[in-house]
Tab-separated table of C-alpha atoms in Angstrom:
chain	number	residue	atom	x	y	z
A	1	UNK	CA	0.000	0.000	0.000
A	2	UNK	CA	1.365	3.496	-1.296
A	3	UNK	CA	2.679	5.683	1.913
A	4	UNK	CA	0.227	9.093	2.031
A	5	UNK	CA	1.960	11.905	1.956
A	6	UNK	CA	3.119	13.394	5.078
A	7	UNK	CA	0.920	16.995	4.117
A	8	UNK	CA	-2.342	14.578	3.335
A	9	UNK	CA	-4.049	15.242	6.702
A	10	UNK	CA	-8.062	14.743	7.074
A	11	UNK	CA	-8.332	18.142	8.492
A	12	UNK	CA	-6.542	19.145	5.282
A	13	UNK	CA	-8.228	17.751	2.653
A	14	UNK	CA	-10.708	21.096	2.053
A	15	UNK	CA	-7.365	23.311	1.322
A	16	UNK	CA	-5.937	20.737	-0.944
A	17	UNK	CA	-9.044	20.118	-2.974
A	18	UNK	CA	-9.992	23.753	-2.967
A	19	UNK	CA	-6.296	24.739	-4.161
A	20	UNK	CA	-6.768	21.216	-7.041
A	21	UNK	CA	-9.734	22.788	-8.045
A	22	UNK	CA	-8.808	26.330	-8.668
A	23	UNK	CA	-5.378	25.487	-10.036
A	24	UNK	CA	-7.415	23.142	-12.305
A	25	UNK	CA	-9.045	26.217	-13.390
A	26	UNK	CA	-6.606	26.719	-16.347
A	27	UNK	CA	-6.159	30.662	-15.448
A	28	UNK	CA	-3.875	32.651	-13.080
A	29	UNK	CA	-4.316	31.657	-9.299
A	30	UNK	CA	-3.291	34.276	-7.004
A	31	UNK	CA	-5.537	33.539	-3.713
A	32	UNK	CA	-7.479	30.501	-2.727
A	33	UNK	CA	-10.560	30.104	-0.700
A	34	UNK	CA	-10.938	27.544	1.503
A	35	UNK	CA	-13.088	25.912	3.583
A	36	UNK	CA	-14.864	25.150	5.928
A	37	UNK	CA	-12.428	24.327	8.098
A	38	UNK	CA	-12.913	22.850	11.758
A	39	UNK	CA	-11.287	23.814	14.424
A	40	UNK	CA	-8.597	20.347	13.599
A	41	UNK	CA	-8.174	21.927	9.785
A	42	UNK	CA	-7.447	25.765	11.620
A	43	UNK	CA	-4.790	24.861	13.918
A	44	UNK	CA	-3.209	22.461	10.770
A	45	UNK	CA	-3.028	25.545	8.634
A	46	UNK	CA	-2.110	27.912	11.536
A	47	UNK	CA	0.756	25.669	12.087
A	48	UNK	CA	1.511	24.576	8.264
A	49	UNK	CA	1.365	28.917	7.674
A	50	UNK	CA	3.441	29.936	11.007
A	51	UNK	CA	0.187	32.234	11.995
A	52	UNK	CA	0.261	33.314	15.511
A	53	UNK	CA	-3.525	32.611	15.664
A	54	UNK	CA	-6.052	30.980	14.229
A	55	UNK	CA	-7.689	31.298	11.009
A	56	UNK	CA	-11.101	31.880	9.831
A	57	UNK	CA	-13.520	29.121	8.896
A	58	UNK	CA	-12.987	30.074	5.464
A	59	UNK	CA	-10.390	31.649	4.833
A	60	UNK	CA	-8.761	33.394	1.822
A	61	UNK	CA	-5.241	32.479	1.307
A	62	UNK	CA	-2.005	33.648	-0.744
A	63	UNK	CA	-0.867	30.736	-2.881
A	64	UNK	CA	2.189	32.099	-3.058
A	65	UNK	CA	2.682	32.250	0.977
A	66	UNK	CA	1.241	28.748	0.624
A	67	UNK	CA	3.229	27.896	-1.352
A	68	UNK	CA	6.215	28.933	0.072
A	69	UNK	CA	5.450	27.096	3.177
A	70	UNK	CA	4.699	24.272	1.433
A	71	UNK	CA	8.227	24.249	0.219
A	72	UNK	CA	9.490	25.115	3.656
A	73	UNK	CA	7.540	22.003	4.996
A	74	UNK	CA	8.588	19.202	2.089
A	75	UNK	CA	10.694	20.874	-0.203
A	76	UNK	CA	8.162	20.580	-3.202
A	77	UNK	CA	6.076	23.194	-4.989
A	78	UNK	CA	1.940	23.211	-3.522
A	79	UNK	CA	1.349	22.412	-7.397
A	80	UNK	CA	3.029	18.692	-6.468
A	81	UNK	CA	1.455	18.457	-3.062
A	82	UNK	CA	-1.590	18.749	-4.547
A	83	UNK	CA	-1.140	16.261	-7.551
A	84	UNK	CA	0.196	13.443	-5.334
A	85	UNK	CA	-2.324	13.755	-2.623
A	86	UNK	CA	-5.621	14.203	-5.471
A	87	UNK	CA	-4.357	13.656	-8.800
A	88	UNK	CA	-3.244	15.308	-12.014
A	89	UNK	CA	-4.127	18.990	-11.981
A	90	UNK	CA	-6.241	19.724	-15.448
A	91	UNK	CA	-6.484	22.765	-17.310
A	92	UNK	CA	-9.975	22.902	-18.378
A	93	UNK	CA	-9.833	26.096	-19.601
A	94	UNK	CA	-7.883	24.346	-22.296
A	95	UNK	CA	-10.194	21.509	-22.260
A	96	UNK	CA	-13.219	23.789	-23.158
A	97	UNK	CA	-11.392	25.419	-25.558
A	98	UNK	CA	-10.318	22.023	-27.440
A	99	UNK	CA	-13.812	21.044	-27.370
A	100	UNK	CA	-15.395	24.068	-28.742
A	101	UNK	CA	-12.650	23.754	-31.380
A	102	UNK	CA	-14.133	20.055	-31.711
A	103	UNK	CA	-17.831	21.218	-32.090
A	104	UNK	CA	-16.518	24.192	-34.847
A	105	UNK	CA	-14.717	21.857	-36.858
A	106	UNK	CA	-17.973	19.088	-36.638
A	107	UNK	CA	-20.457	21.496	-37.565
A	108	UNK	CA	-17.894	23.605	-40.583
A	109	UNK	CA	-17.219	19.694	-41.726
A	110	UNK	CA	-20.989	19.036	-42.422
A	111	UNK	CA	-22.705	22.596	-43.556
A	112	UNK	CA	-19.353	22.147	-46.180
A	113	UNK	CA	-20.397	18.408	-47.026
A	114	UNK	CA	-21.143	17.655	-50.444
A	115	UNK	CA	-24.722	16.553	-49.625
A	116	UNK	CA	-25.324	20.289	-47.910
A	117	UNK	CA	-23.920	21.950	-50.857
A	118	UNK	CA	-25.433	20.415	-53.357
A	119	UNK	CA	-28.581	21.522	-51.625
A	120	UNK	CA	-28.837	24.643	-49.795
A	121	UNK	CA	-32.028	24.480	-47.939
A	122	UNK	CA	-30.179	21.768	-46.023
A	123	UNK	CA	-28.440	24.888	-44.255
A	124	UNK	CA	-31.321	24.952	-42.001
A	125	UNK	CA	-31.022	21.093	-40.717
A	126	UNK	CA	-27.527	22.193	-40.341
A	127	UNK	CA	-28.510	24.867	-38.176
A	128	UNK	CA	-30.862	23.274	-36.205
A	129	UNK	CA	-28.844	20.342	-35.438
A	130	UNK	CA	-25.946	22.979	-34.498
A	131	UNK	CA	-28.193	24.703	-31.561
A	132	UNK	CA	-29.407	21.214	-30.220
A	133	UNK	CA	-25.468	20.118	-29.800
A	134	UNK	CA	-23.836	17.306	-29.486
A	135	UNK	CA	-25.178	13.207	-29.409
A	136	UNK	CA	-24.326	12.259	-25.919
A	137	UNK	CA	-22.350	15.466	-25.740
A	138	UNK	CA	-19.821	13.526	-28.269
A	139	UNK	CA	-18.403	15.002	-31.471
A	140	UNK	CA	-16.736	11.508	-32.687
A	141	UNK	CA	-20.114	10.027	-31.741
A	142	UNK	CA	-22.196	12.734	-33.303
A	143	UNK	CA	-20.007	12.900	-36.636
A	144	UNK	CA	-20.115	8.805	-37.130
A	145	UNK	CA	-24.547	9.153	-36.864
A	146	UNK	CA	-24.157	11.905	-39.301
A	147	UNK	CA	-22.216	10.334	-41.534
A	148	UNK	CA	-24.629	7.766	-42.080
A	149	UNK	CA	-27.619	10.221	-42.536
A	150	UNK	CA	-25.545	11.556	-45.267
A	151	UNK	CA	-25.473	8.751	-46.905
A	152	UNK	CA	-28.862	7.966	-46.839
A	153	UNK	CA	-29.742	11.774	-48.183
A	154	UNK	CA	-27.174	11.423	-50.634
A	155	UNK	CA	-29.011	7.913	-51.790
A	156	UNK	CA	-32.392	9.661	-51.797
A	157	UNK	CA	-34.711	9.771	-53.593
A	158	UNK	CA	-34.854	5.917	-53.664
A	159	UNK	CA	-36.246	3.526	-56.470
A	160	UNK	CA	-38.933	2.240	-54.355
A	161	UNK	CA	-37.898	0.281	-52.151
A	162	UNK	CA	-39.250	-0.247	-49.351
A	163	UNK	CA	-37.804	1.459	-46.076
A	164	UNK	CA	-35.896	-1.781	-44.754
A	165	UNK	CA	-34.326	-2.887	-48.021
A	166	UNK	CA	-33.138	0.768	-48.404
A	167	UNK	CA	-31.839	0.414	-44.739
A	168	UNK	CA	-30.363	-2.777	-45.413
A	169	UNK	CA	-28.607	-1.853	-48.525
A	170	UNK	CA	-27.097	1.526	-47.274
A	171	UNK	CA	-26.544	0.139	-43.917
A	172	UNK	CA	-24.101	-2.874	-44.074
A	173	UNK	CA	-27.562	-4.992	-43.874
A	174	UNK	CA	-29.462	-3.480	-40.679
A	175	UNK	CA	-32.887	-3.443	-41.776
A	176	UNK	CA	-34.051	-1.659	-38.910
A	177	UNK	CA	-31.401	1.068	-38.902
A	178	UNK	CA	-34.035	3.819	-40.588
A	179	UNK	CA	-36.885	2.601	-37.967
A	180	UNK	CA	-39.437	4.760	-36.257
A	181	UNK	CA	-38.270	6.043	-32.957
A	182	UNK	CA	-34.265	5.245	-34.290
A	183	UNK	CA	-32.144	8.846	-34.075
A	184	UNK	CA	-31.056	8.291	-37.791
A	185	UNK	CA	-34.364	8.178	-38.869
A	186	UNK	CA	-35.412	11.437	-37.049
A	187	UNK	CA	-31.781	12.917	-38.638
A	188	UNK	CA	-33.261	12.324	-42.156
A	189	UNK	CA	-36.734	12.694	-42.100
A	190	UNK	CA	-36.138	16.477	-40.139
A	191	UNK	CA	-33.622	16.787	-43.432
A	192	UNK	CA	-36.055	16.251	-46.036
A	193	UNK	CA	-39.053	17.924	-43.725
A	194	UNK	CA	-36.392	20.945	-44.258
A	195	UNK	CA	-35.828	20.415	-47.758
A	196	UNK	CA	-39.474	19.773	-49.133
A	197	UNK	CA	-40.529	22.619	-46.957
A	198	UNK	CA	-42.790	20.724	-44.964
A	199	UNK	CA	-43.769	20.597	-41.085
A	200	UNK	CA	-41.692	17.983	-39.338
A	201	UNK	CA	-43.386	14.591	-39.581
A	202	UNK	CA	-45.400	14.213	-35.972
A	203	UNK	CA	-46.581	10.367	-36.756
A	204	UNK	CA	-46.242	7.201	-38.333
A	205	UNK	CA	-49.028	8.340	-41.364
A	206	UNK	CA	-46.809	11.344	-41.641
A	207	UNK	CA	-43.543	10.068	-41.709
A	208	UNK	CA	-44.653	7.309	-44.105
A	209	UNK	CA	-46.048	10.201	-46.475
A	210	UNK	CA	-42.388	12.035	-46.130
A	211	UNK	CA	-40.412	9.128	-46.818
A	212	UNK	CA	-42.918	8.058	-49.458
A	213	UNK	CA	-41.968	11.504	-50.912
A	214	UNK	CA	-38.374	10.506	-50.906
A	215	UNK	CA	-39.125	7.369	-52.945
A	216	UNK	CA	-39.055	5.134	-50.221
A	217	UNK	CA	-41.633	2.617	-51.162
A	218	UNK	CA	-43.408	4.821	-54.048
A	219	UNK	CA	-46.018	3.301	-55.674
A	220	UNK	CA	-44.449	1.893	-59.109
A	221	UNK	CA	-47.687	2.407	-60.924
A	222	UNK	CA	-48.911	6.184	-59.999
A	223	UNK	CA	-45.154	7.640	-59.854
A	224	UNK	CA	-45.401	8.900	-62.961
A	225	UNK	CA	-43.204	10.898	-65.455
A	226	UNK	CA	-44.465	13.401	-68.205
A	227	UNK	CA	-42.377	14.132	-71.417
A	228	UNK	CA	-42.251	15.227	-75.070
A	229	UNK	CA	-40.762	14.686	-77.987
A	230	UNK	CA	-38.977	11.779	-76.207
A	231	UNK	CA	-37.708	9.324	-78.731
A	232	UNK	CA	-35.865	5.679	-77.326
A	233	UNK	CA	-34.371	3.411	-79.874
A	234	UNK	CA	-34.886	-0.409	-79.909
A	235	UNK	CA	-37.984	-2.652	-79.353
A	236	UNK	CA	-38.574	-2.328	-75.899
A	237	UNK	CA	-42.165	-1.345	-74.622
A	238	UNK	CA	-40.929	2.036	-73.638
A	239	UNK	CA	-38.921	2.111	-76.430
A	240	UNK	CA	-41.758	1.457	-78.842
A	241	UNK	CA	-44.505	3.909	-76.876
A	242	UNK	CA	-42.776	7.310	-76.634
A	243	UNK	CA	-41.554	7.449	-80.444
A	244	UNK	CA	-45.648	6.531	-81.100
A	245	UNK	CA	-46.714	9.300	-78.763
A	246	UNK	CA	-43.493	11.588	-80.095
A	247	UNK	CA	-44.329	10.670	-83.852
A	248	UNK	CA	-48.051	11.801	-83.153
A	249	UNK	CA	-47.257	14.881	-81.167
A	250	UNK	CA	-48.763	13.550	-77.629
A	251	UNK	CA	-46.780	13.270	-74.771
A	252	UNK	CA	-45.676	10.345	-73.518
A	253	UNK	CA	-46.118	9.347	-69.322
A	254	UNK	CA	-44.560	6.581	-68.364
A	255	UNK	CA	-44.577	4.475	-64.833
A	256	UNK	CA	-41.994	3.791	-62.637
A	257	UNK	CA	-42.643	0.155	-63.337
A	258	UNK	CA	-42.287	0.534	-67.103
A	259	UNK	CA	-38.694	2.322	-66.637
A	260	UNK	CA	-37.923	-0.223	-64.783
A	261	UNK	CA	-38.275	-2.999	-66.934
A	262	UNK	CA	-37.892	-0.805	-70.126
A	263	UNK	CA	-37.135	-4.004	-72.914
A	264	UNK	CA	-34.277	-2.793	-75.162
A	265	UNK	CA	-34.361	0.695	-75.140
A	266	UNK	CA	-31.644	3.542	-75.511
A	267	UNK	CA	-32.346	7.288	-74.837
A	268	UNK	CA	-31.321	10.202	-77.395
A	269	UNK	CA	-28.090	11.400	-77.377
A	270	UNK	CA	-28.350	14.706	-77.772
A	271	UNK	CA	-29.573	17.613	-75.768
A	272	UNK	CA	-32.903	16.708	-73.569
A	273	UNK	CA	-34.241	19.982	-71.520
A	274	UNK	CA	-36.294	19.505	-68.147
A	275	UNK	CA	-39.030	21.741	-67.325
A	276	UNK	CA	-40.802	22.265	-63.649
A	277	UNK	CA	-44.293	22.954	-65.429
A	278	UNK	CA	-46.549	20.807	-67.570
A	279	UNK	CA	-47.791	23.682	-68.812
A	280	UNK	CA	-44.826	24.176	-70.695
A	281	UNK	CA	-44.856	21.055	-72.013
A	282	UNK	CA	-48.058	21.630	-73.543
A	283	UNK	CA	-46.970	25.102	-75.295
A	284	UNK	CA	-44.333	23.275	-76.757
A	285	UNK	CA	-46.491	20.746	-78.632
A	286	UNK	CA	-48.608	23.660	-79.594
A	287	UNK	CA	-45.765	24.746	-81.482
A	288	UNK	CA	-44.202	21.952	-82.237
A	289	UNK	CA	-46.154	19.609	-83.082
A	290	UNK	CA	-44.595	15.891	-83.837
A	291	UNK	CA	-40.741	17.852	-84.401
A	292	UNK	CA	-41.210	18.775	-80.586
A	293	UNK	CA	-37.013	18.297	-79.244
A	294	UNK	CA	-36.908	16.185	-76.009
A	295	UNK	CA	-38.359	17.678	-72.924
A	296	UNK	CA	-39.606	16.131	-69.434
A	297	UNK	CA	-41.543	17.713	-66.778
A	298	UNK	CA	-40.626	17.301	-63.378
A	299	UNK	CA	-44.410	18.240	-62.327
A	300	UNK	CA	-42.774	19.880	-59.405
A	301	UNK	CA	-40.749	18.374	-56.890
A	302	UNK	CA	-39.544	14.836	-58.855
A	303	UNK	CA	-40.437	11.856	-58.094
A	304	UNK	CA	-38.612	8.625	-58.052
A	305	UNK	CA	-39.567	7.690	-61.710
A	306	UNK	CA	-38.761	11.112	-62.788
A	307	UNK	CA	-35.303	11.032	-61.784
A	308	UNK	CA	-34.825	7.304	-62.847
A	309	UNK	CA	-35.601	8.672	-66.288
A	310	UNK	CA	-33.451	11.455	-66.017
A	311	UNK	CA	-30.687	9.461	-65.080
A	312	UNK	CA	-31.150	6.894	-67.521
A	313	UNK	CA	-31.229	9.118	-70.435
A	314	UNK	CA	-28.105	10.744	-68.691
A	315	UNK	CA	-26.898	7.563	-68.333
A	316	UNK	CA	-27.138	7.045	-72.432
A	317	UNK	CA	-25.979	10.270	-73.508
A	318	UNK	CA	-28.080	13.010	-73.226
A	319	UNK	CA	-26.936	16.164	-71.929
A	320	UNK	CA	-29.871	17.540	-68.988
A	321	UNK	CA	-30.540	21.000	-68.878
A	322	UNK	CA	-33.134	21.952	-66.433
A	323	UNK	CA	-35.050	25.060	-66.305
A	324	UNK	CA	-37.450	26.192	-63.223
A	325	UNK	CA	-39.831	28.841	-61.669
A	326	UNK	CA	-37.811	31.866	-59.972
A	327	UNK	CA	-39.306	31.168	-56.458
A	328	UNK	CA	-38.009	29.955	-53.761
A	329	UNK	CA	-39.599	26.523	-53.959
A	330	UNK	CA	-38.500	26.232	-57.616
A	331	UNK	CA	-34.395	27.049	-56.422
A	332	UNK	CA	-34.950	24.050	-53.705
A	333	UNK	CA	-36.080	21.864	-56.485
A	334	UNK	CA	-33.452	23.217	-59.181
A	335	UNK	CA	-30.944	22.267	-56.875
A	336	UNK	CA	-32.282	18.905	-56.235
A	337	UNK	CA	-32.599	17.854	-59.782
A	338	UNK	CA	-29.150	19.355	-60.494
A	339	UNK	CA	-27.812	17.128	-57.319
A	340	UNK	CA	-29.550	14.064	-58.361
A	341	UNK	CA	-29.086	13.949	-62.186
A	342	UNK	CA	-26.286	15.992	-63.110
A	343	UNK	CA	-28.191	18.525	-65.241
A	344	UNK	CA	-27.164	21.619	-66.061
A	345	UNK	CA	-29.312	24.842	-65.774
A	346	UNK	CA	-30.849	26.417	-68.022
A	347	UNK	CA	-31.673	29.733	-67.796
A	348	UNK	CA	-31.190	29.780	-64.186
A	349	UNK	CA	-28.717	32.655	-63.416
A	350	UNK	CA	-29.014	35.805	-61.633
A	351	UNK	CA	-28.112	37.534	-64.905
A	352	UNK	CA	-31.349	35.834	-66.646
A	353	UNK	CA	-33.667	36.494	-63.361
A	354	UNK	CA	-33.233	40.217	-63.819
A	355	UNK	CA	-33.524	40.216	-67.667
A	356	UNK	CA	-37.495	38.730	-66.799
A	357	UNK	CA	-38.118	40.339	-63.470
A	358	UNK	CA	-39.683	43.377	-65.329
A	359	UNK	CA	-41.919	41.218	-66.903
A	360	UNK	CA	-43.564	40.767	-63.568
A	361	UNK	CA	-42.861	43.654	-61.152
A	362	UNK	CA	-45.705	42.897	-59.056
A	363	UNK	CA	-45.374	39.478	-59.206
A	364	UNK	CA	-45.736	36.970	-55.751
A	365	UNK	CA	-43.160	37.256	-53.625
A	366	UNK	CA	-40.370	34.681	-53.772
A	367	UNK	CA	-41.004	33.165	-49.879
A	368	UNK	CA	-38.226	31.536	-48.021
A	369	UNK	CA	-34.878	31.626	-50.393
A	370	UNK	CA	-32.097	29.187	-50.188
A	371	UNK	CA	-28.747	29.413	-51.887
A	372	UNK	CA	-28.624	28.033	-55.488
A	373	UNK	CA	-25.342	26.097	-55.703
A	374	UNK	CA	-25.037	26.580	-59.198
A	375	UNK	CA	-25.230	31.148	-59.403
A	376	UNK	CA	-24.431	32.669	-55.481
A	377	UNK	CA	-25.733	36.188	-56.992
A	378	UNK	CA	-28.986	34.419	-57.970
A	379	UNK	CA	-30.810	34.609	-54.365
A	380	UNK	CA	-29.129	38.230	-53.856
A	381	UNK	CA	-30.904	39.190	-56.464
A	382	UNK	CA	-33.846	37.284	-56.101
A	383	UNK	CA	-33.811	38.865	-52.182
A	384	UNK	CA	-32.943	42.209	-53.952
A	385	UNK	CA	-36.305	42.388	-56.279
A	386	UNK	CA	-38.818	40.204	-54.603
A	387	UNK	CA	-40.483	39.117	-56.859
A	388	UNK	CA	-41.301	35.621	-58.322
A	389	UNK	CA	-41.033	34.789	-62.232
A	390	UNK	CA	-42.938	31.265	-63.212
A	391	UNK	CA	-41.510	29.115	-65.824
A	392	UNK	CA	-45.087	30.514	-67.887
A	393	UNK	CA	-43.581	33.890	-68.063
A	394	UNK	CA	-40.460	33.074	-70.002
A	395	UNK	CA	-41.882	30.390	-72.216
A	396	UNK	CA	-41.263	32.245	-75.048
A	397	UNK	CA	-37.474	32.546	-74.341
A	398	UNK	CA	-37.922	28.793	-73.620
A	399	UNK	CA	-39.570	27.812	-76.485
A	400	UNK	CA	-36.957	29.997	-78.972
A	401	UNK	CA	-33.970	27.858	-76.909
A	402	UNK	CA	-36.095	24.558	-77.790
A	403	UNK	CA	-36.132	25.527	-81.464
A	404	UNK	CA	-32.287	26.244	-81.645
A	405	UNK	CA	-31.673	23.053	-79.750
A	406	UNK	CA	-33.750	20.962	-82.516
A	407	UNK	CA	-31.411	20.022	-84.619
A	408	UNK	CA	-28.384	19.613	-82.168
């Protein structure tokens, strides 16, 4: 059994721990207060000090005369009195200062994520997640949970699967990992509540409806996609269909279950432009007729057989170019087509917003706006003007790119 040290007296112990704790402090120690003392711990500092009387209960002592007798007592510094009778002295000044470094660096590593980037609105989940702190109060902790949800976002929105085959698949085969009640699940679903602009989910009908949303589970029979002029070589079913509806100037709307079991089929090559509005869709057959160029509708916010067909014509060759309403809504979906699909915009820039904006001076204002990834000065002006410019209002500059585009 270790020998205590010679200064480690019972009636001692509130002087040492109250000179551990403020030394422990991190920051310049001049005086300690101790306490309380009994009459035993008064005469032991009386006589460790050399005071011709007794001290107060709780008295406020030099830790430089302390130290000093200290030294005059044992020959070591109070600093290694202290250490050998209670343990190392910390510095948690330092220690809060590594750990706010910790919680900087967590939060700057995901709002500069590629997921977040790619999709501005998710600056809001950021912050919210910032001012509700750390999981278990642990950065390493908190960093691995968001690292998954990432990955889910990222892998959103889904072909329809259903919620544990997604799980199972991004999750190194834990079907339950994306569960009701699991914290990964709330992680995403508050993510996409944020990025759909929606009220967080408050139960299992409306969580089902948000992850529905995503893809997760959709329906491969009423998700839908609407297009023109959309011509697929071979003699698959799809294939066969949209150059009929192309060749008669209809459009074409296919299911998620067609695209998915498309036959032999291979997209055009060239140029195929994405409108948010079926309404443009329909001017363009107007003019068009059967020589409409390519063009699908995103009817909105995608859904999962929208971007499978954007992605498979990507896949083949075609080069995406997306075009939206100038609203806030319409940037949040720009950006998510653009992060999904690797289209381009199309008209999209802040330079092109204020060429229209006069068209509609009055128009309705723009609502909440998020960054567009692709144009920075886009929302500034957009913020600047207030005022919202629908796809309708420009589908005469549209409709003059389409005709350009119809022989590329």
């Amino acid at each position: 059994m270790t020998d205590r040290h010679p200064l480690d007296l019972p009636e001692l112990r509130p002087l040492w721990s109250a000179v551990h704790d403020r030394l422990s402090t991190g920051r310049p120690v001049s005086r300690v207060r101790s306490g309380p003392l009994d009459d035993a711990g008064r005469e032991a500092l009386a006589d460790l000090l050399g005071l011709d009387r007794l001290p107060d209960t709780e008295p406020t002592i030099s830790l430089a005369g302390l130290d000093g007798a200290v030294l005059d007592a044992c020959g070591r510094p109070v600093r290694d009195i202290v250490t050998a009778i209670l343990g190392p002295i910390h510095d948690r000044a330092a220690e809060r200062k590594r750990k706010a470094s910790q919680r900087d660096a967590l939060w700057e590593w995901l709002a500069g994520h590629d997921v977040v980037t790619a999709q501005p609105a998710l600056l809001e989940w950021v912050g919210h997640l910032r001012t509700n702190g750390l999981i278990d109060g642990s950065p390493d902790r908190t960093r691995s949970l968001l690292t998954t949800a990432l990955a889910v976002l990222a892998a959103l929105p889904a072909d329809g699967e259903p919620l544990p085959v997604l799980a199972a698949r991004l999750l190194d085969g834990d079907s339950h990992a994306l569960d009701d009640g699991t914290r990964l699940s709330g992680l995403v679903l508050r993510a996409l509540a944020v990025l759909y602009g929606t009220d967080l989910p408050d139960s299992a009908e409306t969580r089902r409806v948000l992850w529905s949303r995503a893809g997760v589970a959709d329906d491969q029979l009423s998700a839908t996609v609407l297009a023109v002029g959309l011509r697929f070589d071979g003699d698959g079913p799809v294939a066969r269909v949209s150059r009929i509806c192309a060749d008669s100037g209809h459009p074409v709307s296919l299911t998620l279950a067609q695209l998915r079991t498309p036959g032999d089929c291979t997209g055009p090559a060239g140029p195929v432009h994405i409108t948010e509005n079926p309404s443009v869709l329909a001017l363009s057959l107007r003019r068009f007729g059967h020589h409409c160029p390519p063009l699908v509708c995103t009817s909105g916010w995608p859904n999962t057989a929208v971007i499978h067909l954007l992605r498979r014509l990507a896949d083949d060759g075609a080069s995406l170019r997306y075009h939206g309403d100038f609203d806030g809504e319409g940037i949040r979906i720009a950006a998510h087509v653009l992060a999904k699909t690797g289209a381009v915009p199309w008209r999209m820039a802040a330079a092109d917003y204020r060429a229209v904006a006069p068209r509609v001076p009055s128009g309705p204002d723009p609502g909440r706006l998020t960054a567009a990834p692709w144009d920075r000065a886009l929302v500034d002006s957009m913020a600047e003007l207030r005022t919202t410019v629908v796809e309708e209002v420009v589908a005469d500059l549209l409709l003059d790119d389409l005709a350009d585009h119809r022989h590329e």
